[in-house]
Short mmCIF file of C-alpha atoms in Angstrom, two decimals:
data_model
loop_
_atom_site.label_atom_id
_atom_site.label_comp_id
_atom_site.label_asym_id
_atom_site.label_seq_id
_atom_site.Cartn_x
_atom_site.Cartn_y
_atom_site.Cartn_z
CA MET A 1 -24.58 -42.34 0.63
CA THR A 2 -27.93 -40.51 0.71
CA LYS A 3 -28.09 -36.83 -0.91
CA SER A 4 -30.91 -34.41 0.04
CA ILE A 5 -31.67 -30.95 -0.89
CA ILE A 6 -31.85 -29.07 2.37
CA SER A 7 -32.29 -25.61 1.42
CA GLY A 8 -34.15 -23.69 -1.39
CA GLY A 9 -33.80 -20.14 -2.74
CA VAL A 10 -36.16 -18.16 -4.96
CA TYR A 11 -35.67 -15.17 -7.12
CA LEU A 12 -38.58 -13.53 -9.16
CA PRO A 13 -38.08 -10.11 -10.58
CA THR A 14 -40.36 -7.54 -9.17
CA LEU A 15 -41.58 -6.11 -12.40
CA ARG A 16 -44.60 -7.79 -13.99
CA ILE A 17 -46.45 -7.35 -17.10
CA LYS A 18 -50.24 -8.68 -17.43
CA ARG A 19 -51.38 -10.53 -20.51
CA ASP A 20 -54.12 -8.04 -20.94
CA GLU A 21 -51.38 -5.51 -21.97
CA TYR A 22 -50.48 -7.50 -24.71
CA LEU A 23 -54.13 -7.63 -25.95
CA SER A 24 -54.30 -3.95 -25.83
CA ALA A 25 -51.21 -3.21 -27.36
CA LEU A 26 -50.83 -6.25 -30.08
CA GLY A 27 -54.67 -7.21 -30.19
CA SER A 28 -53.38 -10.64 -29.03
CA CYS A 29 -51.37 -12.73 -27.03
CA SER A 30 -49.83 -16.20 -27.79
CA ALA A 31 -49.33 -17.32 -24.24
CA ALA A 32 -51.69 -18.36 -21.76
CA MET A 33 -50.14 -16.77 -18.73
CA ARG A 34 -52.20 -14.39 -16.29
CA GLU A 35 -49.01 -12.02 -15.91
CA LYS A 36 -45.13 -12.48 -16.58
CA THR A 37 -42.22 -11.76 -14.58
CA VAL A 38 -40.01 -8.92 -16.33
CA MET A 39 -36.13 -8.35 -15.62
CA ASP A 40 -35.30 -4.80 -14.67
CA ILE A 41 -32.95 -3.36 -17.01
CA ASP A 42 -30.00 -3.98 -14.51
CA GLU A 43 -30.73 -7.75 -14.27
CA ASP A 44 -29.67 -10.62 -16.03
CA VAL A 45 -29.49 -13.96 -15.10
CA ILE A 46 -26.14 -14.06 -13.02
CA THR A 47 -27.90 -10.82 -10.89
CA MET A 48 -31.08 -13.37 -10.55
CA ALA A 49 -28.85 -16.37 -9.78
CA VAL A 50 -26.74 -14.58 -6.95
CA ALA A 51 -30.22 -13.52 -5.18
CA ALA A 52 -31.85 -16.81 -5.54
CA ALA A 53 -28.53 -18.29 -4.24
CA ARG A 54 -28.46 -15.78 -1.31
CA ASP A 55 -31.83 -17.06 -0.31
CA ALA A 56 -30.91 -20.41 -0.37
CA LEU A 57 -27.62 -20.25 1.68
CA ALA A 58 -29.05 -17.95 4.02
CA ASP A 59 -28.20 -19.33 7.57
CA LEU A 60 -25.74 -22.11 6.18
CA ASP A 61 -22.01 -22.15 6.24
CA VAL A 62 -20.93 -20.99 2.73
CA SER A 63 -17.27 -22.43 3.35
CA ARG A 64 -18.86 -25.72 3.22
CA VAL A 65 -20.03 -25.65 -0.33
CA GLY A 66 -17.81 -27.81 -2.39
CA VAL A 67 -19.87 -27.90 -5.89
CA LEU A 68 -21.44 -25.04 -7.73
CA THR A 69 -23.47 -26.21 -10.59
CA LEU A 70 -25.07 -23.17 -12.69
CA ALA A 71 -28.04 -23.37 -15.62
CA SER A 72 -29.33 -20.74 -17.97
CA THR A 73 -30.20 -20.66 -21.63
CA ASN A 74 -29.40 -17.15 -21.65
CA PHE A 75 -26.28 -16.23 -20.06
CA PRO A 76 -24.86 -12.84 -20.69
CA TYR A 77 -21.61 -14.00 -22.15
CA GLN A 78 -21.50 -16.86 -24.68
CA GLU A 79 -17.72 -17.83 -23.85
CA LYS A 80 -16.76 -17.05 -20.28
CA ALA A 81 -16.93 -19.21 -17.16
CA LEU A 82 -19.86 -17.49 -15.08
CA ALA A 83 -19.35 -20.13 -11.76
CA GLY A 84 -16.54 -17.74 -11.15
CA THR A 85 -18.59 -14.54 -10.91
CA LEU A 86 -21.01 -16.52 -8.49
CA VAL A 87 -17.96 -17.55 -6.62
CA GLU A 88 -16.72 -14.35 -6.02
CA ALA A 89 -20.48 -12.57 -5.43
CA LEU A 90 -21.46 -15.29 -2.66
CA GLY A 91 -18.04 -15.76 -1.14
CA LEU A 92 -17.54 -19.26 -1.91
CA ASP A 93 -14.48 -21.14 -1.35
CA LYS A 94 -12.15 -20.80 -4.70
CA HIS A 95 -11.69 -24.51 -4.85
CA VAL A 96 -15.22 -25.48 -5.57
CA LEU A 97 -15.91 -27.86 -8.56
CA THR A 98 -17.95 -26.07 -11.17
CA SER A 99 -20.20 -27.10 -14.05
CA GLN A 100 -22.35 -24.78 -16.37
CA HIS A 101 -25.20 -26.16 -18.11
CA GLY A 102 -27.17 -24.09 -21.41
CA ASN A 103 -28.56 -24.38 -24.65
CA SER A 104 -31.60 -25.85 -23.91
CA THR A 105 -34.58 -25.64 -20.99
CA ILE A 106 -33.47 -28.89 -19.97
CA ALA A 107 -30.16 -27.70 -18.54
CA GLY A 108 -31.87 -26.84 -14.98
CA THR A 109 -32.19 -30.74 -14.28
CA GLU A 110 -28.84 -31.19 -15.92
CA ALA A 111 -27.16 -29.10 -13.42
CA LEU A 112 -28.99 -30.89 -10.42
CA LEU A 113 -27.83 -34.13 -11.69
CA ALA A 114 -24.17 -32.95 -12.10
CA ALA A 115 -24.29 -31.57 -8.79
CA LEU A 116 -25.25 -35.15 -7.21
CA GLY A 117 -22.35 -36.36 -8.85
CA LEU A 118 -19.76 -33.93 -8.40
CA LEU A 119 -20.85 -33.84 -4.51
CA GLU A 120 -18.78 -37.41 -4.60
CA GLN A 121 -15.34 -35.77 -5.71
CA THR A 122 -15.64 -33.36 -2.79
CA GLU A 123 -14.58 -33.38 0.91
CA GLN A 124 -17.11 -30.89 1.44
CA GLN A 125 -20.47 -31.17 2.89
CA TYR A 126 -22.55 -28.92 0.39
CA ALA A 127 -23.32 -28.63 -3.50
CA LEU A 128 -25.26 -25.61 -4.46
CA VAL A 129 -27.45 -25.95 -7.60
CA VAL A 130 -28.55 -22.38 -9.23
CA VAL A 131 -31.09 -22.04 -12.18
CA SER A 132 -31.51 -18.72 -13.69
CA ASP A 133 -33.33 -18.21 -16.87
CA ALA A 134 -34.99 -15.44 -18.98
CA PRO A 135 -35.82 -16.91 -22.22
CA THR A 136 -35.43 -14.01 -24.83
CA SER A 137 -36.46 -13.20 -28.31
CA GLY A 138 -37.42 -10.05 -30.38
CA PRO A 139 -41.02 -8.81 -29.49
CA ASP A 140 -42.25 -9.81 -33.12
CA VAL A 141 -41.75 -13.45 -32.41
CA ASP A 142 -44.91 -15.23 -31.22
CA MET A 143 -43.16 -17.31 -28.76
CA GLU A 144 -41.81 -14.49 -26.91
CA HIS A 145 -45.20 -13.03 -25.78
CA GLY A 146 -44.75 -16.11 -22.86
CA PHE A 147 -41.19 -15.73 -21.91
CA GLY A 148 -40.79 -14.60 -18.26
CA ALA A 149 -37.89 -14.66 -15.92
CA ALA A 150 -36.90 -16.35 -12.40
CA ALA A 151 -34.26 -18.06 -10.51
CA CYS A 152 -33.99 -20.82 -8.04
CA ALA A 153 -31.11 -22.49 -5.98
CA PHE A 154 -30.89 -25.35 -4.23
CA VAL A 155 -28.57 -26.77 -1.07
CA LEU A 156 -27.69 -30.57 -1.40
CA ALA A 157 -26.06 -32.21 1.39
CA LYS A 158 -24.22 -35.41 1.98
CA ASP A 159 -26.44 -37.63 4.53
CA GLU A 160 -28.58 -34.62 6.07
CA PRO A 161 -32.44 -34.92 6.50
CA GLY A 162 -34.38 -33.10 3.90
CA LEU A 163 -35.73 -33.74 0.56
CA ALA A 164 -34.04 -37.13 -0.35
CA PHE A 165 -33.01 -37.72 -4.05
CA GLU A 166 -34.53 -41.25 -4.84
CA GLY A 167 -33.88 -41.45 -8.58
CA VAL A 168 -34.06 -40.26 -12.06
CA TYR A 169 -35.01 -41.44 -15.56
CA ALA A 170 -34.34 -39.65 -18.86
CA GLN A 171 -35.36 -39.86 -22.54
CA SER A 172 -33.40 -38.33 -25.46
CA GLY A 173 -33.76 -38.19 -29.21
CA GLU A 174 -33.69 -36.18 -32.36
CA THR A 175 -36.41 -33.89 -32.89
CA MET A 176 -35.56 -31.27 -35.36
CA GLY A 177 -37.38 -27.50 -35.81
CA LEU A 178 -38.52 -27.16 -32.40
CA ARG A 179 -37.35 -23.76 -30.58
CA TYR A 180 -33.86 -23.39 -31.61
CA ARG A 181 -31.23 -20.69 -31.74
CA LEU A 182 -28.60 -20.14 -33.94
CA PRO A 183 -25.16 -18.87 -33.08
CA GLY A 184 -24.87 -15.10 -32.92
CA GLU A 185 -28.68 -14.73 -33.17
CA THR A 186 -30.89 -13.25 -30.74
CA ASP A 187 -34.48 -14.18 -31.87
CA ILE A 188 -35.69 -18.07 -30.97
CA ARG A 189 -36.79 -19.99 -34.42
CA ASP A 190 -39.49 -22.65 -34.60
CA ILE A 191 -41.20 -24.12 -37.42
CA GLY A 192 -44.40 -23.27 -35.89
CA VAL A 193 -46.48 -26.46 -35.91
CA LYS A 194 -47.76 -26.45 -32.58
CA ALA A 195 -49.49 -29.88 -32.82
CA PHE A 196 -45.94 -31.49 -33.53
CA ALA A 197 -44.43 -29.63 -30.85
CA THR A 198 -47.09 -30.69 -28.61
CA LEU A 199 -46.73 -34.42 -29.61
CA ASP A 200 -42.80 -34.33 -28.79
CA TYR A 201 -43.39 -32.79 -25.60
CA ASN A 202 -46.00 -35.34 -24.55
CA GLU A 203 -43.59 -38.51 -25.98
CA MET A 204 -40.27 -37.34 -24.44
CA VAL A 205 -42.17 -36.39 -20.98
CA LYS A 206 -44.27 -39.24 -20.82
CA ALA A 207 -41.21 -41.53 -21.36
CA ALA A 208 -39.18 -39.97 -18.68
CA VAL A 209 -41.87 -39.89 -16.17
CA THR A 210 -43.52 -43.36 -16.57
CA GLY A 211 -39.66 -44.93 -16.80
CA LEU A 212 -38.89 -43.31 -13.57
CA VAL A 213 -42.31 -45.00 -11.61
CA SER A 214 -41.92 -48.01 -12.96
CA LYS A 215 -37.95 -48.00 -12.07
CA LEU A 216 -38.80 -47.20 -8.42
CA ASN A 217 -41.66 -49.83 -8.24
CA ARG A 218 -44.41 -47.00 -7.63
CA ASN A 219 -47.65 -45.62 -9.10
CA LEU A 220 -48.17 -42.10 -10.17
CA ALA A 221 -50.76 -42.06 -7.34
CA ASP A 222 -47.83 -42.26 -5.01
CA TYR A 223 -46.70 -38.75 -5.54
CA ARG A 224 -48.29 -35.81 -3.33
CA HIS A 225 -46.87 -33.67 -6.13
CA ILE A 226 -45.98 -33.99 -9.86
CA VAL A 227 -44.12 -30.74 -11.41
CA MET A 228 -44.37 -30.61 -15.34
CA HIS A 229 -41.80 -28.72 -17.58
CA GLN A 230 -44.32 -25.44 -18.61
CA ALA A 231 -43.41 -23.92 -21.63
CA ASP A 232 -47.11 -23.63 -21.77
CA ALA A 233 -49.70 -24.61 -19.32
CA LYS A 234 -52.37 -26.29 -21.22
CA THR A 235 -50.03 -28.44 -22.89
CA ALA A 236 -48.45 -29.46 -19.15
CA ALA A 237 -51.80 -30.01 -17.73
CA ALA A 238 -53.40 -31.88 -20.69
CA LEU A 239 -50.58 -34.32 -20.74
CA ALA A 240 -50.54 -34.49 -17.02
CA LYS A 241 -54.18 -35.48 -17.03
CA LYS A 242 -53.65 -38.28 -19.85
CA MET A 243 -50.95 -39.78 -17.67
CA GLY A 244 -53.38 -40.11 -15.01
CA CYS A 245 -52.31 -37.48 -12.60
CA SER A 246 -55.35 -35.30 -10.60
CA ASP A 247 -55.56 -31.87 -10.63
CA VAL A 248 -54.70 -31.93 -6.80
CA GLN A 249 -51.36 -33.52 -7.71
CA THR A 250 -50.43 -30.72 -10.51
CA LYS A 251 -51.77 -27.80 -9.66
CA GLU A 252 -49.23 -26.87 -6.43
CA GLY A 253 -46.53 -27.13 -9.06
CA SER A 254 -47.95 -24.68 -11.66
CA VAL A 255 -45.89 -21.49 -11.98
CA PHE A 256 -46.80 -20.59 -15.41
CA ALA A 257 -49.75 -18.47 -14.87
CA ASP A 258 -47.85 -16.25 -12.42
CA THR A 259 -44.52 -16.04 -14.02
CA GLY A 260 -44.85 -17.07 -17.78
CA ASP A 261 -42.36 -19.67 -19.59
CA ILE A 262 -39.34 -19.61 -17.36
CA GLY A 263 -37.04 -21.77 -19.48
CA ALA A 264 -34.72 -23.93 -17.65
CA CYS A 265 -36.36 -22.74 -14.03
CA SER A 266 -39.64 -24.10 -15.06
CA SER A 267 -40.23 -27.43 -13.18
CA LEU A 268 -37.77 -26.45 -10.52
CA LEU A 269 -39.10 -23.41 -9.31
CA GLY A 270 -42.90 -25.02 -9.29
CA LEU A 271 -40.30 -27.72 -6.61
CA CYS A 272 -39.73 -24.46 -4.91
CA ARG A 273 -43.42 -23.67 -4.46
CA VAL A 274 -44.52 -26.97 -3.57
CA LEU A 275 -41.60 -27.38 -0.80
CA GLU A 276 -43.69 -24.34 1.02
CA SER A 277 -46.38 -26.67 1.86
CA ALA A 278 -45.06 -30.25 1.44
CA ALA A 279 -45.22 -32.61 4.75
CA SER A 280 -42.88 -34.95 5.86
CA GLY A 281 -43.25 -38.60 4.06
CA ASP A 282 -44.57 -36.78 0.82
CA CYS A 283 -43.26 -37.87 -2.46
CA LEU A 284 -42.71 -35.43 -5.16
CA LEU A 285 -41.80 -35.79 -8.91
CA ILE A 286 -40.42 -33.26 -11.51
CA SER A 287 -39.99 -33.42 -15.17
CA SER A 288 -38.08 -31.47 -17.51
CA TYR A 289 -38.00 -30.73 -21.00
CA GLY A 290 -35.64 -29.36 -23.69
CA SER A 291 -36.80 -29.07 -27.47
CA GLY A 292 -34.58 -31.05 -29.78
CA SER A 293 -35.14 -32.87 -27.61
CA GLY A 294 -35.15 -34.71 -23.77
CA SER A 295 -36.87 -35.02 -20.85
CA GLN A 296 -35.36 -36.15 -17.22
CA ALA A 297 -37.96 -36.66 -14.50
CA LEU A 298 -36.64 -36.85 -10.87
CA SER A 299 -38.05 -38.34 -7.86
CA PHE A 300 -37.84 -37.14 -4.11
CA ARG A 301 -39.16 -37.72 -0.65
CA LEU A 302 -39.64 -35.30 2.16
CA GLN A 303 -37.90 -37.08 5.37
CA ALA A 304 -37.86 -33.77 6.92
CA PRO A 305 -39.19 -30.02 6.77
CA LEU A 306 -36.48 -27.92 4.92
CA LYS A 307 -34.77 -25.21 7.34
CA ASN A 308 -35.44 -22.92 4.43
CA SER A 309 -37.51 -23.97 1.46
CA GLY A 310 -36.96 -20.37 -0.19
CA SER A 311 -39.22 -17.07 -0.70
CA PHE A 312 -41.33 -18.19 -3.39
CA GLN A 313 -44.70 -16.79 -1.79
CA ALA A 314 -43.10 -13.45 -0.75
CA ARG A 315 -41.40 -12.85 -4.01
CA LEU A 316 -44.48 -13.74 -5.73
CA GLU A 317 -46.41 -10.72 -3.85
CA ASP A 318 -43.86 -8.04 -4.11
CA LYS A 319 -44.21 -6.81 -7.63
CA LYS A 320 -44.98 -3.54 -9.70
CA TYR A 321 -46.79 -3.73 -12.95
CA ILE A 322 -45.72 -2.09 -16.51
CA GLY A 323 -47.41 -1.44 -19.60
CA TYR A 324 -46.02 -2.91 -23.10
CA ILE A 325 -44.47 0.12 -23.74
CA GLN A 326 -42.17 0.35 -20.70
CA TYR A 327 -41.58 -3.41 -21.38
CA LEU A 328 -40.22 -2.75 -24.61
CA LYS A 329 -37.99 -0.16 -23.07
CA GLN A 330 -36.70 -2.94 -20.55
CA LYS A 331 -35.91 -4.97 -22.95
CA ARG A 332 -34.24 -2.38 -24.99
CA SER A 333 -36.26 -3.09 -28.26
CA ILE A 334 -37.19 0.72 -28.46
CA MET B 1 -17.33 7.30 -21.50
CA GLY B 2 -17.58 9.28 -18.06
CA ALA B 3 -15.76 8.06 -15.23
CA HIS B 4 -13.80 5.23 -16.70
CA ILE B 5 -12.60 2.51 -14.26
CA SER B 6 -10.16 0.41 -15.93
CA ILE B 7 -10.71 -3.39 -15.91
CA PRO B 8 -7.75 -4.41 -13.72
CA MET B 9 -9.01 -1.22 -11.39
CA TYR B 10 -12.61 -2.59 -11.01
CA GLN B 11 -11.38 -6.25 -11.01
CA ARG B 12 -9.29 -5.57 -7.79
CA ALA B 13 -12.20 -3.87 -6.11
CA VAL B 14 -14.46 -7.28 -6.82
CA PRO B 15 -14.86 -8.70 -3.33
CA GLN B 16 -16.18 -5.11 -2.18
CA ARG B 17 -18.13 -4.44 -4.94
CA TYR B 18 -19.94 -8.34 -5.55
CA ARG B 19 -20.40 -9.07 -1.66
CA LEU B 20 -19.18 -5.90 0.48
CA VAL B 21 -16.08 -6.91 1.85
CA GLY B 22 -14.91 -4.28 4.42
CA GLN B 23 -12.02 -3.91 6.70
CA ARG B 24 -11.55 -3.61 10.55
CA CYS B 25 -8.63 -1.40 11.52
CA GLY B 26 -6.01 -3.26 13.59
CA ALA B 27 -5.50 0.03 15.79
CA CYS B 28 -9.02 1.37 16.45
CA GLY B 29 -11.42 -1.06 15.60
CA LYS B 30 -13.57 0.78 13.06
CA ILE B 31 -15.08 -0.63 9.94
CA ASN B 32 -13.63 1.00 6.80
CA PHE B 33 -15.60 0.39 3.65
CA PRO B 34 -14.24 0.80 0.88
CA PRO B 35 -10.89 -0.43 1.83
CA LYS B 36 -8.41 2.23 2.55
CA ALA B 37 -4.53 1.90 2.91
CA VAL B 38 -4.94 4.03 6.35
CA CYS B 39 -7.67 4.00 8.46
CA LYS B 40 -9.92 6.92 7.61
CA TYR B 41 -10.86 7.26 10.90
CA CYS B 42 -8.01 6.92 13.41
CA TYR B 43 -5.49 8.06 10.42
CA GLN B 44 -3.01 5.70 12.21
CA GLY B 45 -4.15 2.35 11.82
CA THR B 46 -1.98 0.62 8.52
CA SER B 47 -3.09 -3.12 9.28
CA PHE B 48 -6.91 -4.63 8.80
CA GLU B 49 -8.75 -7.66 8.95
CA ASP B 50 -11.69 -8.20 6.45
CA VAL B 51 -14.94 -8.39 7.42
CA GLN B 52 -18.41 -9.32 5.56
CA LEU B 53 -20.54 -6.75 5.98
CA SER B 54 -24.27 -7.05 6.47
CA GLY B 55 -25.41 -5.49 3.42
CA ARG B 56 -27.97 -3.97 5.72
CA GLY B 57 -28.43 -0.27 6.62
CA THR B 58 -30.60 3.06 6.27
CA VAL B 59 -30.88 6.04 3.95
CA TYR B 60 -28.91 8.74 5.06
CA SER B 61 -29.22 10.91 1.99
CA TYR B 62 -30.80 10.82 -1.40
CA THR B 63 -31.17 12.58 -4.73
CA VAL B 64 -32.89 11.79 -8.20
CA ILE B 65 -30.54 12.05 -11.52
CA ALA B 66 -32.82 13.05 -14.26
CA GLY B 67 -32.58 12.06 -17.37
CA GLY B 68 -29.74 14.35 -18.91
CA GLY B 69 -27.96 14.32 -15.73
CA ALA B 70 -26.89 11.13 -16.16
CA PRO B 71 -23.11 10.39 -16.54
CA PRO B 72 -22.55 8.48 -19.98
CA GLU B 73 -22.55 4.92 -18.77
CA PHE B 74 -25.56 5.04 -16.77
CA ALA B 75 -27.33 6.96 -19.42
CA ALA B 76 -29.41 3.72 -20.84
CA GLU B 77 -30.68 3.31 -17.87
CA ALA B 78 -31.84 6.91 -17.44
CA ARG B 79 -33.71 6.63 -20.82
CA CYS B 80 -35.33 3.68 -19.76
CA LYS B 81 -36.74 5.11 -16.69
CA GLY B 82 -36.77 8.78 -17.22
CA SER B 83 -34.70 9.15 -13.67
CA TYR B 84 -32.91 7.15 -11.20
CA PRO B 85 -32.47 7.64 -7.50
CA VAL B 86 -29.10 7.70 -5.98
CA ILE B 87 -28.65 7.22 -2.12
CA ILE B 88 -26.26 7.65 0.48
CA VAL B 89 -26.42 4.55 2.79
CA GLU B 90 -25.42 4.18 6.55
CA LEU B 91 -24.37 0.58 6.93
CA ALA B 92 -25.39 -1.22 10.03
CA GLU B 93 -21.58 -1.60 10.50
CA GLY B 94 -21.08 2.39 10.29
CA PRO B 95 -19.56 3.25 7.08
CA ARG B 96 -21.62 5.61 4.65
CA VAL B 97 -21.65 4.50 0.91
CA ILE B 98 -23.21 5.90 -2.16
CA ALA B 99 -25.17 3.52 -4.93
CA GLN B 100 -28.16 3.53 -6.76
CA MET B 101 -31.64 2.62 -5.13
CA VAL B 102 -33.73 0.02 -6.98
CA ASN B 103 -37.63 -0.32 -6.99
CA PRO B 104 -37.91 3.08 -4.69
CA PRO B 105 -41.28 2.89 -2.87
CA GLU B 106 -44.51 5.16 -4.82
CA GLU B 107 -44.18 7.25 -1.86
CA GLY B 108 -40.97 8.48 -2.49
CA ILE B 109 -37.75 7.83 -0.60
CA ALA B 110 -37.37 8.95 3.14
CA ILE B 111 -34.48 9.59 5.22
CA GLY B 112 -34.06 6.79 7.84
CA MET B 113 -35.92 4.12 5.43
CA PRO B 114 -34.23 0.56 5.93
CA VAL B 115 -32.68 -0.82 2.93
CA LYS B 116 -30.47 -3.99 2.08
CA ALA B 117 -27.74 -4.42 -0.63
CA VAL B 118 -28.72 -6.61 -3.79
CA PHE B 119 -26.24 -7.59 -6.44
CA ARG B 120 -26.79 -5.84 -9.65
CA LYS B 121 -25.42 -4.52 -13.41
CA ILE B 122 -23.88 -1.51 -12.59
CA TYR B 123 -22.85 -0.52 -16.13
CA GLU B 124 -21.24 -2.19 -19.06
CA GLU B 125 -17.95 -1.17 -20.83
CA GLU B 126 -15.76 -2.56 -23.72
CA GLY B 127 -18.55 -5.19 -23.98
CA VAL B 128 -17.63 -6.02 -20.12
CA ILE B 129 -20.63 -6.11 -17.63
CA ARG B 130 -19.51 -4.21 -14.44
CA TYR B 131 -21.70 -6.07 -11.38
CA GLY B 132 -21.93 -4.70 -8.30
CA PHE B 133 -24.44 -3.31 -5.48
CA LYS B 134 -27.29 -1.06 -5.50
CA PHE B 135 -29.85 -1.28 -2.52
CA SER B 136 -33.38 -2.05 -2.36
CA PRO B 137 -35.96 -0.79 0.43
CA ALA B 138 -35.71 -3.84 3.24
#
């Protein structure tokens, strides 16, 4: 059975804050985005998830969805099955197989891989993967400066032409002290040694990506687009270059400059962006990363253009800027 | 709290609040939303068929709730934004519903402007998030 992504969906909140706002309010900004997405006061990762899923399911028969997987690092409840909220909001069949992934920014690709597996356990034709994230911390934590918000969704199908899944390769290991959050705490902690964080990112992602291309007997040059996990744009770009990727291969999948750090969504939103221009025959590679740590690299080949690749560009252009004070009010910090 | 709606009452209305499920009257064929025990149009029909509404409609009327005028469950939102618009939407299928508007245009809301339903947090009570529909410019 081949399994392919046949449809994509995107949601970006309308509100944006420019990096310049941080510079004029705080005198500095720890993240190198141009601007980032901000959830409105009545939005959370579930409302964004519903919007992205509706985008992906437009024109499809929702009664044929047999699997729903969901990922975020910032669910609104620490305990509660949230797939049910989506089942109701989307009008899905109540017997869908569900799985919920969190606790790390690697959760996005985990949800995609889980859906590929669960699809074999259902008589239905489709699996829906929804990854919605808005990493959160107090405004006095440097890492917070880069935290944005976004959601993306994919419909996987059995034996239908689309973006065919080719394979995965993973790397996991124990790395201590990088981007973690204790139960009940709202702030992200980190030992704050940038060189150590970069070293871990490089080792994990490189092992997953090189392992994948060698498993598939390919070279990185065979890929039209290579989408990296972008907790910050510079580290991702530097590693891609070090591995031998060209700027042309990585440019279109970069979303950090426009959205900031969108956690578990990062490389999957990049995938939505490249799908808007990818052509039949193109090979695409995406890699995720979660601190602590692990990385998963996934390979796809576009057999036929998607019916619906999601509304990335339209969402990107629909925006309204807010100032830093309003941003703090949105976050209920003041 | 203001107009307290208990969890069981809210939960019974989840299909209509989360995805706009209306009902078609078996007697006159008109669409009721929110669902009724007796059709509000013909006062006779008591059997209905569920219909998925499109979420599309136009602004029939609107008002703007200023900070002090917000009921307690919306006070946090009013404090954050200063004020927020509430609109009556005439849905494409006929019924008129009342809801908040998100991302109102800077030039102001106009009667007749097209809108579409979006899924948002309406308010939170007892630590339970009440999701539902609002409308954004279409």
